[in-house]
Coordinates of C-alpha atoms in Angstrom, one line a residue:
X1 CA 223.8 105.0 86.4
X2 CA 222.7 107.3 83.6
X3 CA 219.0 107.5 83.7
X4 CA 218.2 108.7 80.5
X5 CA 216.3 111.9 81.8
X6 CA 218.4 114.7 80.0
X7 CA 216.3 117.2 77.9
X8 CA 212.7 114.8 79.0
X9 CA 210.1 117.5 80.4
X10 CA 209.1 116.3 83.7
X11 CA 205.9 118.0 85.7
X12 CA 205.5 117.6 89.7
X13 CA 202.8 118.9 91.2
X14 CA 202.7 120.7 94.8
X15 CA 206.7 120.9 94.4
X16 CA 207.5 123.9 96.5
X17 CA 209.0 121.8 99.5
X18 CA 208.8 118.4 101.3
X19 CA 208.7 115.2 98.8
X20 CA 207.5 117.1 95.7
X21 CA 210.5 119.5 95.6
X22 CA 212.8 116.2 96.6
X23 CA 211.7 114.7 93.2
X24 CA 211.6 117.5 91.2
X25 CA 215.3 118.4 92.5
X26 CA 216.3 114.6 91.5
X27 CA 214.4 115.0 87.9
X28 CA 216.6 118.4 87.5
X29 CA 219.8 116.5 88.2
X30 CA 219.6 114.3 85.9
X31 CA 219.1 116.8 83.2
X32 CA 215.3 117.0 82.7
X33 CA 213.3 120.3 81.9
X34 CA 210.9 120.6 85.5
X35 CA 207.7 122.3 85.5
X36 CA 206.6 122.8 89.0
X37 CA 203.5 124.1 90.4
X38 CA 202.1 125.2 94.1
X39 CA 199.6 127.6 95.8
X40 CA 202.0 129.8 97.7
X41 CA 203.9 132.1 95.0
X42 CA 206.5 133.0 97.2
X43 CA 208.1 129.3 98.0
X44 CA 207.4 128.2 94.6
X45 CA 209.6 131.5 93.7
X46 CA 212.2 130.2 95.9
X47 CA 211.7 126.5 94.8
X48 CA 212.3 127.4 91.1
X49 CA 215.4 129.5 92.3
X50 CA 217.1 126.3 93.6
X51 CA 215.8 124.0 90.6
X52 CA 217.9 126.6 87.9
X53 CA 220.6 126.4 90.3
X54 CA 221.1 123.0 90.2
X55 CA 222.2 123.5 86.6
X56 CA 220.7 120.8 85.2
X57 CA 217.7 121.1 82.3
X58 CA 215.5 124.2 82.1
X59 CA 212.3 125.1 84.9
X60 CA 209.3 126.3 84.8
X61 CA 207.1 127.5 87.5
X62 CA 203.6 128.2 87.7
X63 CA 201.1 129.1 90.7
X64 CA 198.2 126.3 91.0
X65 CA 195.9 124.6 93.1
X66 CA 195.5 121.2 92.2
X67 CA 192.0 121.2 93.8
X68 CA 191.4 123.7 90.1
X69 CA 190.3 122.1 87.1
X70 CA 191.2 124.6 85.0
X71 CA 194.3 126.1 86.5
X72 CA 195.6 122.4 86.2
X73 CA 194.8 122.1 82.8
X74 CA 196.4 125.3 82.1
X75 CA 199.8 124.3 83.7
X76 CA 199.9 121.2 81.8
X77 CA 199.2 123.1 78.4
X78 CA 201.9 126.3 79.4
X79 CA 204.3 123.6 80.1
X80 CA 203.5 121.7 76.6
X81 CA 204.1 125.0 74.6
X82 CA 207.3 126.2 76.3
X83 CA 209.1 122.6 76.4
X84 CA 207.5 120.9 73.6
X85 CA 206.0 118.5 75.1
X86 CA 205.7 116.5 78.3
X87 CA 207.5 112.7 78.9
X88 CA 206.8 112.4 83.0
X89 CA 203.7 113.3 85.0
X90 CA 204.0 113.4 89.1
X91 CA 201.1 113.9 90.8
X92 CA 201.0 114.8 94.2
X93 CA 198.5 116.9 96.3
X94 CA 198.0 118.4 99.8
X95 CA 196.7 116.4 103.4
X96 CA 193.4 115.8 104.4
X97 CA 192.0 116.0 107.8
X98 CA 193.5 113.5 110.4
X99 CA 191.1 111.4 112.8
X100 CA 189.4 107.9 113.0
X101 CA 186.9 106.9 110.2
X102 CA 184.0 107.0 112.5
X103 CA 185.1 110.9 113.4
X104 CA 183.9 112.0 109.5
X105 CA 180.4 112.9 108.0
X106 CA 179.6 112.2 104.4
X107 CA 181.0 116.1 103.6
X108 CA 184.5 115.1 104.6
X109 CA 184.8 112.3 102.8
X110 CA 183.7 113.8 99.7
X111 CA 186.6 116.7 100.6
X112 CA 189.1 114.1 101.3
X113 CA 188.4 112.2 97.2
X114 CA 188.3 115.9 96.1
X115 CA 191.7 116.9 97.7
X116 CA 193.1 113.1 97.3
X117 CA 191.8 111.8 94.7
X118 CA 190.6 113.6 91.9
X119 CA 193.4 116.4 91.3
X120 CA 195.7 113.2 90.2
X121 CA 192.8 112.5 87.4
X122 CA 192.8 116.2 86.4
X123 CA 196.6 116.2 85.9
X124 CA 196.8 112.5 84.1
X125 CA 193.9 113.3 81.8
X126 CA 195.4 116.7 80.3
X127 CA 199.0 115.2 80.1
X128 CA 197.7 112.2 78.6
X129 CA 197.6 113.3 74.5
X130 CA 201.0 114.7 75.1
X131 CA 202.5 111.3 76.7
X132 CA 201.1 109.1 73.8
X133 CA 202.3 111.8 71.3
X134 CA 205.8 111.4 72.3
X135 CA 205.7 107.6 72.6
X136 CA 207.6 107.1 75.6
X137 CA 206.2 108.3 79.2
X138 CA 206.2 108.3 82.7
X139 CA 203.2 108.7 85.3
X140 CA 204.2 108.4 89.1
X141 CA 201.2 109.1 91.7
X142 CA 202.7 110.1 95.7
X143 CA 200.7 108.7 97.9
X144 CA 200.7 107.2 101.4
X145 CA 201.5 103.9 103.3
X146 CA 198.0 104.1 104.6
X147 CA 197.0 103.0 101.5
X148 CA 198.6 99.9 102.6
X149 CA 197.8 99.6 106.0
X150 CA 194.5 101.6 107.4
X151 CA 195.9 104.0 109.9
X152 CA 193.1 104.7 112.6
X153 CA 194.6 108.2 113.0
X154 CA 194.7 109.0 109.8
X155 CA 191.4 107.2 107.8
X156 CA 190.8 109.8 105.3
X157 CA 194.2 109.6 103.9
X158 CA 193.7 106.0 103.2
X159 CA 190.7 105.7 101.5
X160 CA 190.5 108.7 99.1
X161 CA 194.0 107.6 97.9
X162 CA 193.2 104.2 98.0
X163 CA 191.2 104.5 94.7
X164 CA 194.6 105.5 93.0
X165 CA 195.4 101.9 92.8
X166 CA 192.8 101.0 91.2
X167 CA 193.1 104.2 88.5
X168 CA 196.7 103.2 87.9
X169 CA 195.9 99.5 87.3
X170 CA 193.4 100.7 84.7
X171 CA 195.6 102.9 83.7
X172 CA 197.7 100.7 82.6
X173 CA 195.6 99.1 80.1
X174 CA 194.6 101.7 78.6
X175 CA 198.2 103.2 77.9
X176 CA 198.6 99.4 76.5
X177 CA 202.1 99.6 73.8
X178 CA 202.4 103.5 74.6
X179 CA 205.6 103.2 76.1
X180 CA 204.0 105.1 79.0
X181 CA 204.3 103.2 82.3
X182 CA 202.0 103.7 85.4
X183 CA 203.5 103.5 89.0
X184 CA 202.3 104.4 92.4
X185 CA 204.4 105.5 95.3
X186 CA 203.4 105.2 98.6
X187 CA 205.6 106.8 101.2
X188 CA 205.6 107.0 105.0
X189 CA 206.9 109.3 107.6
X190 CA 209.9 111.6 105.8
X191 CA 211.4 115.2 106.9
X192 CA 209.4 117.5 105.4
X193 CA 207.7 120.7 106.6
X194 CA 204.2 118.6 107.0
X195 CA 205.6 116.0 109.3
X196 CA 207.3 119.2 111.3
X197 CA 204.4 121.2 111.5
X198 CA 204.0 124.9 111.6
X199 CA 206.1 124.6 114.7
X200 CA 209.0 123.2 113.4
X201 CA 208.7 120.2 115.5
X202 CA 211.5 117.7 116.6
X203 CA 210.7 114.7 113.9
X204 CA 211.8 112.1 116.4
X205 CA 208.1 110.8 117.8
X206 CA 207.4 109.4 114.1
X207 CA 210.4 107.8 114.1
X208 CA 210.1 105.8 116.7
X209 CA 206.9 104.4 115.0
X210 CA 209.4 103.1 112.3
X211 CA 211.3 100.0 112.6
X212 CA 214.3 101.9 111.3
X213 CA 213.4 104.1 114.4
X214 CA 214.2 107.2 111.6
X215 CA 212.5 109.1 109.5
X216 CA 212.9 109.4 105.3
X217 CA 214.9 111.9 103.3
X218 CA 213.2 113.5 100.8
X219 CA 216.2 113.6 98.6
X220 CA 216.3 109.7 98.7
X221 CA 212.6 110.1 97.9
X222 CA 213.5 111.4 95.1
X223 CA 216.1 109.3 93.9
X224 CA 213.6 106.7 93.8
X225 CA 211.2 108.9 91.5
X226 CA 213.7 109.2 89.4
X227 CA 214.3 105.9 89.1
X228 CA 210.7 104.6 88.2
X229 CA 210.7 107.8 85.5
X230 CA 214.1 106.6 84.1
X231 CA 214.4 104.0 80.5
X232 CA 215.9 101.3 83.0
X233 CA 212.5 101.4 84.2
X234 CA 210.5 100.7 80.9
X235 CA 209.3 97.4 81.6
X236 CA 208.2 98.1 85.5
X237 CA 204.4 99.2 85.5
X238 CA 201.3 99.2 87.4
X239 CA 203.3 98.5 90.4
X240 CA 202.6 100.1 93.9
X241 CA 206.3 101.1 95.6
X242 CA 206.5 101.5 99.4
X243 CA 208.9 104.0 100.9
X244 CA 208.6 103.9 104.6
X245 CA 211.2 101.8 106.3
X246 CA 209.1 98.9 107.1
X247 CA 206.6 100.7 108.6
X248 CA 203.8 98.1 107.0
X249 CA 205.6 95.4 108.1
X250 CA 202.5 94.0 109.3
X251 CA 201.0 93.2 105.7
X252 CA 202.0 90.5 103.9

C-alpha cells in the first residue's frame, strides 16, 4: 500500500531505540524526511546512522531532553528550517517510577505529569503553526495500555498519560478543517531495551502476562505509526489505538 509519506518531514521524539526508533525506521521507509531526537548522543549517533541507511528520505538528528522547554522548541524550529516544514509530530518520552498509587507523595506525581505529560504539550505546541501552515498533518502520542486499564504496579504511568486523551480529544477541535488528525497510541509490553533492562533480561516473564503469551515488535509498532500518519488515514482522528495483544482484554 503506498502510504503517501515520500518527501513528508516527520519528527519522533526519544527515537534512539525501542518503539521510537521502530517508527521512525517505518516513517524513513516509506520515504519521509526523519528528525529524531534523544539524550544520549552516542545512540542517537548510531540511530541516525541506520535511519540514512535505510535509503529512504533525508534525517536529522539532534540531542534533547524532552523534559526541556527550550531545547524542544529548538528541535522543532532546526527541523522546520532544514526540511521546510513539518507534516507529522510523534511524541514520546521516557518511564516514570514503577509502584502502586498509594507508594507516591505529591512530588512524584508532579514528576510523573512533568516526564509524562507535559513534554507531549511542548512538542505539539511548537509544531503546531507549521502543521496548519502546510494544511495536511499528522500528530501521534505513544503511550501505554495502563491508560486503559490501571496497572497496580505501574500507577504513575497511568495517570500522567492518562490526561493525553483528554489533550488529544481537544485537540481535535481545535485543529477543526486543518487536515491535521490527532491519534493516540497506547502500547503494551514490546522488545525494547526498557522492557530488557540494563541486564539484558530474557523478555519471556511479560509475555506470559499476554494472551498471545508474546511480546510486540517494535518494527510492527511501527508499521502501525505509519499507518495512522499516512493519507489513507485522513479521516481517522481523535482515536485512542491499543497495541498490546489483548492484554486489556478485561475492558469493554
Amino acid at each position: 500500500m503506498e502510504l503517501g509519506l515520500d518527501g513528508k518531514v516527520a519528527m519522533v521524539a526519544c527515537a534512539s531505540s525501542g518503539l521510537g526508533f521502530g517508527v521512525a525506521e517505518a516513517l524513513a521507509a516509506e520515504g519521509a524526511d526523519v528528525s529524531i531526537c534523544a539524550r544520549d548522543a552516542g545512540r542517537l549517533a548510531e540511530a541516525h546512522g541506520k535511519l540514512e541507511a535505510i535509503g529512504g528520505g533525508r534525517v536529522h538528528s539532534q540531542v534533547a531532553d524532552m523534559s526541556d522547554v527550550a531545547a524542544v522548541e529548538r528541535w522543532v524550529a532546526d527541523t522546520a528550517i532544514e526540511f521546510g516544514g513539518i507534516d507529522v509530530v510523534v511524541g514520546h518520552t521516557g518511564g516514570v517510577d514503577q509502584g502502586p498509587v498509594e507508594g507516591f507523595g505529591v512530588e512524584d506525581f508532579r514528576r510523573a505529569f512533568d516526564t509524562a505529560f507535559i513534554p507531549h504539550v511542548t512538542l505539539i505546541n511548537a509544531a503546531t503553526p507549521h502543521l496548519k501552515r502546510g494544511g495536511w498533518g499528522r500528530v501521534l502520542m505513544i503511550t501505554s495500555e495502563s491508560v486503559r486499564q490501571p496497572m497496580p504496579h505501574n500507577a504513575l504511568s497511568g495517570i500522567a498519560r492518562l490526561g493525553l486523551l483528554g489533550y488529544a480529544r481537544n485537540l481535535v477541535h481545535a485543529f477543526g478543517d486543518s487536515g491535521v488528525t490527532v491519534n493516540v497510541l497506547a502500547p503494551g509490553y514490546h522488545d525494547t531495551p526498557a522492557l530488557r533492562g540494563p541486564s539484558g533480561a530474557d523478555p519471556s516473564a511479560a509475555a506470559a502476562e499476554v494472551p498471545m503469551h508474546k511480546v510486540g515488535d517494535p518494527g510492527d509498532f511501527g508499521a502501525l505509526a505509519a499507518f495512522l500518519a499516512s493519507r489513507q488515514a485522513a479521516f481517522v482522528t481523535g482515536t485512542l489505538l491499543l497495541a498490546d495483544g489483548g492484554n486489556t482484554r478485561a475492558v469493554v
